[in-house]
Coordinates of C-alpha atoms in Angstrom, one line a residue:
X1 CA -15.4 31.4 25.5
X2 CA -17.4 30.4 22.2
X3 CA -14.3 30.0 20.0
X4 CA -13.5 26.9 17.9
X5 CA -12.2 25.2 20.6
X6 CA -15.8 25.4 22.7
X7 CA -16.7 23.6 19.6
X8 CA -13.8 20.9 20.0
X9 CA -14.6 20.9 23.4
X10 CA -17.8 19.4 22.4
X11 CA -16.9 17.0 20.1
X12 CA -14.5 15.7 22.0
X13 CA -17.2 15.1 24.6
X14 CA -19.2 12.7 22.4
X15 CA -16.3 10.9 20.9
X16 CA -15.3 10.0 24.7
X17 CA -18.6 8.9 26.4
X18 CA -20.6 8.0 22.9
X19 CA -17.7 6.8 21.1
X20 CA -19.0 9.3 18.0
X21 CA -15.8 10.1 15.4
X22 CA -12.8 8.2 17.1
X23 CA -9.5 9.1 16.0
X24 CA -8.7 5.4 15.3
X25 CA -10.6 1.9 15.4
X26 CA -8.6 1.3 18.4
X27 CA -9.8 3.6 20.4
X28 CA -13.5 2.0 20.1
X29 CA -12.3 -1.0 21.9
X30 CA -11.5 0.9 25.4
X31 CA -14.0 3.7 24.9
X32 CA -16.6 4.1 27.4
X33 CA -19.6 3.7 25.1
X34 CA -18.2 0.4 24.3
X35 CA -17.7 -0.8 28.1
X36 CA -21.5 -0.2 28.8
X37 CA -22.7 -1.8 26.3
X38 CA -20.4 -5.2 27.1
X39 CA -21.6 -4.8 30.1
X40 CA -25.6 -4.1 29.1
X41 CA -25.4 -1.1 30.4
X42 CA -27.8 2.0 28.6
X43 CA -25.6 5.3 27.7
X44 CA -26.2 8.5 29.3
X45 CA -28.6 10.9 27.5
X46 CA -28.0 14.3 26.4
X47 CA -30.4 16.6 28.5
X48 CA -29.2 19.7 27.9
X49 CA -26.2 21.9 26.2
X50 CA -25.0 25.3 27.7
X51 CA -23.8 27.5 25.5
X52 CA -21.4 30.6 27.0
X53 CA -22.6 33.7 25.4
X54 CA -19.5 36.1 26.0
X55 CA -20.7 39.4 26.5
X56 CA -22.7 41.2 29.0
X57 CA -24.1 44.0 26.7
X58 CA -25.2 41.7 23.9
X59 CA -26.4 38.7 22.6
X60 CA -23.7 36.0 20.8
X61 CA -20.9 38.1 20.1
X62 CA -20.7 38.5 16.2
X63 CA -17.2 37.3 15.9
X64 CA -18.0 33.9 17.4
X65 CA -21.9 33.8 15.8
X66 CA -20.2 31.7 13.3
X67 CA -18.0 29.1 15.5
X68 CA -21.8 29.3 17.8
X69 CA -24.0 28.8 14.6
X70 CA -21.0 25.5 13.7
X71 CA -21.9 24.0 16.8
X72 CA -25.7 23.7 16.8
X73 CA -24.7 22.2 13.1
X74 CA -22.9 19.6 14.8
X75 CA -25.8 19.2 17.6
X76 CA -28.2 18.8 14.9
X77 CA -26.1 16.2 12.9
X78 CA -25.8 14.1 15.7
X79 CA -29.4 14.3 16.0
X80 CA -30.5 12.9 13.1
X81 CA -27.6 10.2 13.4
X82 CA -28.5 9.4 17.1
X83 CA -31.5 10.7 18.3
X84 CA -31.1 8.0 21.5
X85 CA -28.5 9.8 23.0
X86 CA -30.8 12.9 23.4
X87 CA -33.8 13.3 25.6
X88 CA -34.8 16.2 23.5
X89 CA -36.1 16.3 19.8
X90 CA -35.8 20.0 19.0
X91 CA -32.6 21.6 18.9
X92 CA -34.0 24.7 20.5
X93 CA -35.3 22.7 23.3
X94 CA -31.8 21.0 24.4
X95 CA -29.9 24.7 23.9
X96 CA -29.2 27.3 25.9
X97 CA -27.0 30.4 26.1
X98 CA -25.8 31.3 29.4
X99 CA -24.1 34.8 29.9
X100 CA -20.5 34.8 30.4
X101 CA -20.2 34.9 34.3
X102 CA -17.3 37.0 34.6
X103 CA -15.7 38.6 37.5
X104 CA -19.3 37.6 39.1
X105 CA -18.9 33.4 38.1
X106 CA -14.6 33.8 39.5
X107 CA -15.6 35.3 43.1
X108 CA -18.2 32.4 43.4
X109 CA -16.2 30.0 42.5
X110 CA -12.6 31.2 44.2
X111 CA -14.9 31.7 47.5
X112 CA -16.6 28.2 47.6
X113 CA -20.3 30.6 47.6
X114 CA -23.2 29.6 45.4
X115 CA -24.2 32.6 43.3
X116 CA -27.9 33.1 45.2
X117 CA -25.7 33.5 48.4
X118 CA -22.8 35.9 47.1
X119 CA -22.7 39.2 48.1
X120 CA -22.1 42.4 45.9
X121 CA -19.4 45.0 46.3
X122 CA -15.8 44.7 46.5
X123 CA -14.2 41.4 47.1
X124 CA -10.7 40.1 47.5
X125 CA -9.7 36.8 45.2
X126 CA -6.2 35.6 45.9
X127 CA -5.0 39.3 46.9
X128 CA -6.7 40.6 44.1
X129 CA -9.5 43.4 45.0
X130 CA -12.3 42.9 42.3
X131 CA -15.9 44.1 42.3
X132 CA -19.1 42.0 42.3
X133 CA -21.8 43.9 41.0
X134 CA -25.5 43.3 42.0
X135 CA -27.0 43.4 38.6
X136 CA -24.5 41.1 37.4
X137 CA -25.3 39.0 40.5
X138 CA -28.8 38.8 39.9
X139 CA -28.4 38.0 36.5
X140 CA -26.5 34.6 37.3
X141 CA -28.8 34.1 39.9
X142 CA -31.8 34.0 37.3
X143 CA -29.2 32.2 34.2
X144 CA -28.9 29.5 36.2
X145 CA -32.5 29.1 37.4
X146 CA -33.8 29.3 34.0
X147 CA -30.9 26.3 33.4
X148 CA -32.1 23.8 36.5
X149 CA -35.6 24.3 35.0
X150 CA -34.9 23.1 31.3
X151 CA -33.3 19.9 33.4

């Protein structure tokens, strides 16, 4: 869910492998950016940022277009301060918004089946009867296509 803890979520994700915004000075000398580079090793790059888009009916819900607005802010910061980390130069280019995946995303995952490979229709998760639905289905299936080919 694209609340303010998404946003968090990603911070917290650059102070810990970049090192970006510690919480204290001590931190930097155990952090991982820090080991690599004692050890002349290069840092990983950012390719890409998925972005969970929580509805199924509409784009970016309008009560977390603000918290989803904050963080390409803080992408584009980041940017300007460390281009290096990023293998893209456009924030539109290193940003996408993946539908939420739902009862659809839980039945994949709970049953070990990748999305292309899941079946529609009713479906038991931990004694629970839930239904896939095919258009649903489908519209993972082409999500996360359109995802591996930004990569």
């Amino acid at each position: 869910m694209a609340d303010d803890s998404s946003r968090r979520a990603i911070q917290n994700a650059f102070s810990l492998v970049y090192g970006l915004k510690l919480p204290s000075d001590i931190y930097a000398t155990y952090a991982f950016a820090t080991r690599l580079r004692t050890e002349e090793r290069p840092l990983p790059q950012v390719h890409l940022i998925a972005k969970n888009r929580i509805t199924q009916y509409m784009g970016s819900a309008s009560a977390y277009a603000a918290v989803l607005r904050s963080i390409d802010q803080d992408i584009e910061k980041l940017m300007d301060s460390n281009p290096e980390i990023f293998t893209f130069a456009a924030l539109g280019s290193g940003i996408v918004d993946v539908r939420d995946f739902q009862t659809t995303g839980v039945v994949a995952f709970s049953h070990g089946t990748p999305l292309y490979n899941l079946r529609s229709g009713r479906r038991n998760v931990l004694g629970h009867r839930v239904t896939v639905h095919e258009e649903y289905r489908l519209n993972m299936v082409q999500a996360m296509s359109a995802l591996v080919a930004m990569l």
